[in-house]
mmCIF file of C-alpha atoms in Angstrom:
data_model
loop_
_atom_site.group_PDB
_atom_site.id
_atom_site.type_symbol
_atom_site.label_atom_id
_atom_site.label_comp_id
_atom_site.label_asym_id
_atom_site.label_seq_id
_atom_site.Cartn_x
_atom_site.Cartn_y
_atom_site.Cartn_z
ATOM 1 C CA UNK A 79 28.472 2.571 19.116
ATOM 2 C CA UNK A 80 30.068 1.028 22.089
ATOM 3 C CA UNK A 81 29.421 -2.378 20.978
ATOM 4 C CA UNK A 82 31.509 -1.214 17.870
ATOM 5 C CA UNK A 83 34.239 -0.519 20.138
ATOM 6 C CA UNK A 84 34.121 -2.783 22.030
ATOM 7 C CA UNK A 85 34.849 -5.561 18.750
ATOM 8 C CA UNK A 86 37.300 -3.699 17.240
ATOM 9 C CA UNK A 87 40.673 -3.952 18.338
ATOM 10 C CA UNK A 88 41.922 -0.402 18.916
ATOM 11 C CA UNK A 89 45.128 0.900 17.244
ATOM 12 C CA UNK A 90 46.518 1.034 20.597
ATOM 13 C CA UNK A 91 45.938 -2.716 21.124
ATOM 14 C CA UNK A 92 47.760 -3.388 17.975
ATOM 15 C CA UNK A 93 51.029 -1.512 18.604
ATOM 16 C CA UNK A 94 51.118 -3.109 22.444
ATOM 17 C CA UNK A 95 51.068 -6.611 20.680
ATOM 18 C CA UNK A 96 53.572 -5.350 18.038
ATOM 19 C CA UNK A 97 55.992 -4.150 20.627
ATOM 20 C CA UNK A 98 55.425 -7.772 22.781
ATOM 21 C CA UNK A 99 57.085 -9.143 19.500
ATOM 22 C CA UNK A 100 59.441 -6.599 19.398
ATOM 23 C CA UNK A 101 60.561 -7.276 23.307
ATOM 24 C CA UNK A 102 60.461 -11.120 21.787
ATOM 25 C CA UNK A 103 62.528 -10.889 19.165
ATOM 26 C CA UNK A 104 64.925 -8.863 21.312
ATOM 27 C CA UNK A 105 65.224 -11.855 23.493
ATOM 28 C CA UNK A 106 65.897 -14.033 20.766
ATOM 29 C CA UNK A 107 68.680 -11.522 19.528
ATOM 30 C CA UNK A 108 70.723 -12.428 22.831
ATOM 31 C CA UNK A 109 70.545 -16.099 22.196
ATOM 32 C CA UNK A 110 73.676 -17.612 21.419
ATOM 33 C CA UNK A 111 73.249 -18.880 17.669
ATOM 34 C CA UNK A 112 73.924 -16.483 14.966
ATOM 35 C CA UNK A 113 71.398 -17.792 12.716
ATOM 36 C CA UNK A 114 68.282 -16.952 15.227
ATOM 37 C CA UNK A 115 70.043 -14.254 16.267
ATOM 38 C CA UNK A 116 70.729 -12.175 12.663
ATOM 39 C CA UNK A 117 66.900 -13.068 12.029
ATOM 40 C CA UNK A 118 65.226 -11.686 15.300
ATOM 41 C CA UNK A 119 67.516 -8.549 14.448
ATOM 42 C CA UNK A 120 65.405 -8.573 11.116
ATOM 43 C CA UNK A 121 62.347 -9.209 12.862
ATOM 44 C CA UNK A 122 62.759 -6.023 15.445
ATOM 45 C CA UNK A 123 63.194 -3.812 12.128
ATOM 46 C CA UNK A 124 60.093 -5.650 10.478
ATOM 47 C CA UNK A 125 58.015 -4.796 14.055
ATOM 48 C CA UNK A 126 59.013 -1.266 13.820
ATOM 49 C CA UNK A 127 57.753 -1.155 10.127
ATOM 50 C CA UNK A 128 54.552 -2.852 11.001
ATOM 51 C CA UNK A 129 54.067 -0.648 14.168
ATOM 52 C CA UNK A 130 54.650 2.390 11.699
ATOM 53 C CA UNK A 131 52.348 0.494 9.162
ATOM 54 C CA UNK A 132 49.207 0.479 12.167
ATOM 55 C CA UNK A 133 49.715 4.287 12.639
ATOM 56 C CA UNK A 134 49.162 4.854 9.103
ATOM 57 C CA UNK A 135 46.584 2.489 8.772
ATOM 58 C CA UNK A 136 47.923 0.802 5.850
ATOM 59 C CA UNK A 137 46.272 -2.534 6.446
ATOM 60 C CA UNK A 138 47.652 -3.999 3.123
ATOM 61 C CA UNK A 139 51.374 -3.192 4.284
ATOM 62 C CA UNK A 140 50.646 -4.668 7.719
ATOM 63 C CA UNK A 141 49.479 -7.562 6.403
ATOM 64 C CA UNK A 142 52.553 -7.791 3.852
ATOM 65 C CA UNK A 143 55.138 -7.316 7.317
ATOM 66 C CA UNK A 144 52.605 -9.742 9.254
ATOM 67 C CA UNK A 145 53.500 -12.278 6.571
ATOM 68 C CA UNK A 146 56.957 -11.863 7.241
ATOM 69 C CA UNK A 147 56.381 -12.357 10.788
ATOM 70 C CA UNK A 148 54.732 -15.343 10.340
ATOM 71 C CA UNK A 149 57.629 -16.873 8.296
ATOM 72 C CA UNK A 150 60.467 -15.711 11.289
ATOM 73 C CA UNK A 151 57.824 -18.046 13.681
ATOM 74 C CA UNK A 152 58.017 -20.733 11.674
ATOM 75 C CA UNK A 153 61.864 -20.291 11.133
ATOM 76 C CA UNK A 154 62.057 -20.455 15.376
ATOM 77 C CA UNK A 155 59.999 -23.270 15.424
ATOM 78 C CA UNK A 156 62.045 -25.291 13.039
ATOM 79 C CA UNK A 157 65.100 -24.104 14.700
ATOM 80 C CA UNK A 158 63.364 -25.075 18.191
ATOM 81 C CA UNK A 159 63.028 -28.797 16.796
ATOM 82 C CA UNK A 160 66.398 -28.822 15.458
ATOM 83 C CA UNK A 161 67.805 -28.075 18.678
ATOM 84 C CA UNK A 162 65.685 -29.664 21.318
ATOM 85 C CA UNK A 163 63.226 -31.578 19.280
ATOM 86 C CA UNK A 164 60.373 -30.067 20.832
ATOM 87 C CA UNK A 165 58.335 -26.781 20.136
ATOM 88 C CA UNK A 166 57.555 -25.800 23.477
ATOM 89 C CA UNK A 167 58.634 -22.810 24.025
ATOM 90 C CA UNK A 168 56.837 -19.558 26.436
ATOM 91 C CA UNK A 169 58.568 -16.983 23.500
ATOM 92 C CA UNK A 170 56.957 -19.126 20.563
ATOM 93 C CA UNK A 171 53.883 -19.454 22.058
ATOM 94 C CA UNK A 172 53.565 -15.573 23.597
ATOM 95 C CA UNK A 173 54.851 -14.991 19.626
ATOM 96 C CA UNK A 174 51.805 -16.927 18.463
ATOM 97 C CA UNK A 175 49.223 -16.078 20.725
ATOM 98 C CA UNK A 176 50.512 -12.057 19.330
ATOM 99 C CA UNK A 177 50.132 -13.011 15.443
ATOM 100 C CA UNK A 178 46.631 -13.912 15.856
ATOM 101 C CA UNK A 179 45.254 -10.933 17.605
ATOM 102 C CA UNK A 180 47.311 -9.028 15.133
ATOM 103 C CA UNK A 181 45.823 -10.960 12.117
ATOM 104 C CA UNK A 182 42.727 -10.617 13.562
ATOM 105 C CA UNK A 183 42.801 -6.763 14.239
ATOM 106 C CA UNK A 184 43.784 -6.436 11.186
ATOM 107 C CA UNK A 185 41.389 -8.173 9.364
ATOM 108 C CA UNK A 186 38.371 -6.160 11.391
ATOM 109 C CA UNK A 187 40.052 -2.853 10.288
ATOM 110 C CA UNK A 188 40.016 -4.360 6.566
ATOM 111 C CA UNK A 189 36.545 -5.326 7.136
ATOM 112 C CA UNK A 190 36.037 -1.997 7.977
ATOM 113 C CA UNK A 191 37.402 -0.083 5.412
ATOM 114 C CA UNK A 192 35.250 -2.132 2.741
ATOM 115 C CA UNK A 193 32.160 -1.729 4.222
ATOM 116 C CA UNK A 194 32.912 2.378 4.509
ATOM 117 C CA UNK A 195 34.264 2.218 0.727
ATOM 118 C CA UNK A 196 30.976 0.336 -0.236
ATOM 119 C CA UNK A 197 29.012 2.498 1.729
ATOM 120 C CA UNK A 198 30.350 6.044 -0.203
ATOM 121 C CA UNK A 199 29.681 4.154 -3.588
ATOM 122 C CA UNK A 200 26.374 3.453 -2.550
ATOM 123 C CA UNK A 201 25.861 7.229 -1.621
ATOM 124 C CA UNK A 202 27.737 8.000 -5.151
ATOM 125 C CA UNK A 203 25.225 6.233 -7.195
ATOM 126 C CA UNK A 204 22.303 7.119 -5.409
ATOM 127 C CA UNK A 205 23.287 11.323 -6.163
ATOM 128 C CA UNK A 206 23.567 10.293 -9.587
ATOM 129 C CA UNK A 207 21.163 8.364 -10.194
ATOM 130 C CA UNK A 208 18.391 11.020 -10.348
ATOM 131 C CA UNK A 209 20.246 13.076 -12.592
ATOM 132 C CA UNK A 210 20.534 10.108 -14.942
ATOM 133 C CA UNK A 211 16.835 9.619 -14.819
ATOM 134 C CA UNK A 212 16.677 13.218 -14.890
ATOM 135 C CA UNK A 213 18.102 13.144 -18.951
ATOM 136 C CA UNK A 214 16.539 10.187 -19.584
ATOM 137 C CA UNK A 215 12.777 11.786 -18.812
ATOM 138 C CA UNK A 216 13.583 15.305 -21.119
ATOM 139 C CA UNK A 217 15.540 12.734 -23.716
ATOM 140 C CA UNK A 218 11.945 11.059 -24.038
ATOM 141 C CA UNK A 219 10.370 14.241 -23.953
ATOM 142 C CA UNK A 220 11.782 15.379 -26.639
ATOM 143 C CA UNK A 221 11.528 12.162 -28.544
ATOM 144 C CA UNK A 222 15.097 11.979 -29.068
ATOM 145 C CA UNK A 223 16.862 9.291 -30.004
ATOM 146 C CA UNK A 224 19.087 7.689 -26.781
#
């Protein structure tokens, strides 16, 4: 059980990480340029919808918001070159270094969720299978036609 724990990435994880972008993005709102500035404004509404997203563990929405994430990083990056022709930057990579451990938490809870949904239709057919065979045995018994 622990070891369980121990590779999941808690819920709790995944909101810190989501609020790291969130203090990012604030950042970026103070910067002087509208464009980067009108789209980390987006991308502090976006965090609070994903962070939302992780409480209700709807993985298919996070991953939907994560998405849009991903496209505001590559949006700084681009603007990064534009402006100092270079991509080093501590915000982009802190950014970067978040989306992962996102992606990847949210992948593992995916994961999850398949293997308990696979597990429940295993149990499903196994309860009716012996009532199927059940019919099939009086069926024969009866020599009736199936």
């Amino acid at each position: 059980m622990e070891q369980k724990g121990a590779a999941m990435i808690t819920l709790a994880k995944l909101k810190e990480k989501v609020k790291l972008l969130d203090i990012d993005a604030g950042v970026l709102a103070l910067m002087p340029d509208y464009g980067i500035r009108e789209k980390s404004k987006e991308v502090k509404v976006v965090c609070k919808k994903l962070e939302r997203s992780i409480s209700e563990k709807n993985w298919v929405n996070c991953i939907v918001l994560l998405g849009e994430i991903e496209k505001f990083e590559n949006y700084y990056r681009n603007w990064l070159i534009d402006r100092e022709g270079e991509e080093n930057s501590e915000v982009l990579e802190a950014m970067h270094e978040y989306i992962v451990e996102l992606e990847i938490g949210i992948e593992e809870r995916l994961r999850e969720g398949k293997k308990k949904c696979r597990g429940r239709r295993v149990k499903l057919v196994r309860s009716k299978n012996p009532s199927f065979k059940d019919s099939l045995r009086r069926k024969f018994s009866k020599n009736e036609e199936i």
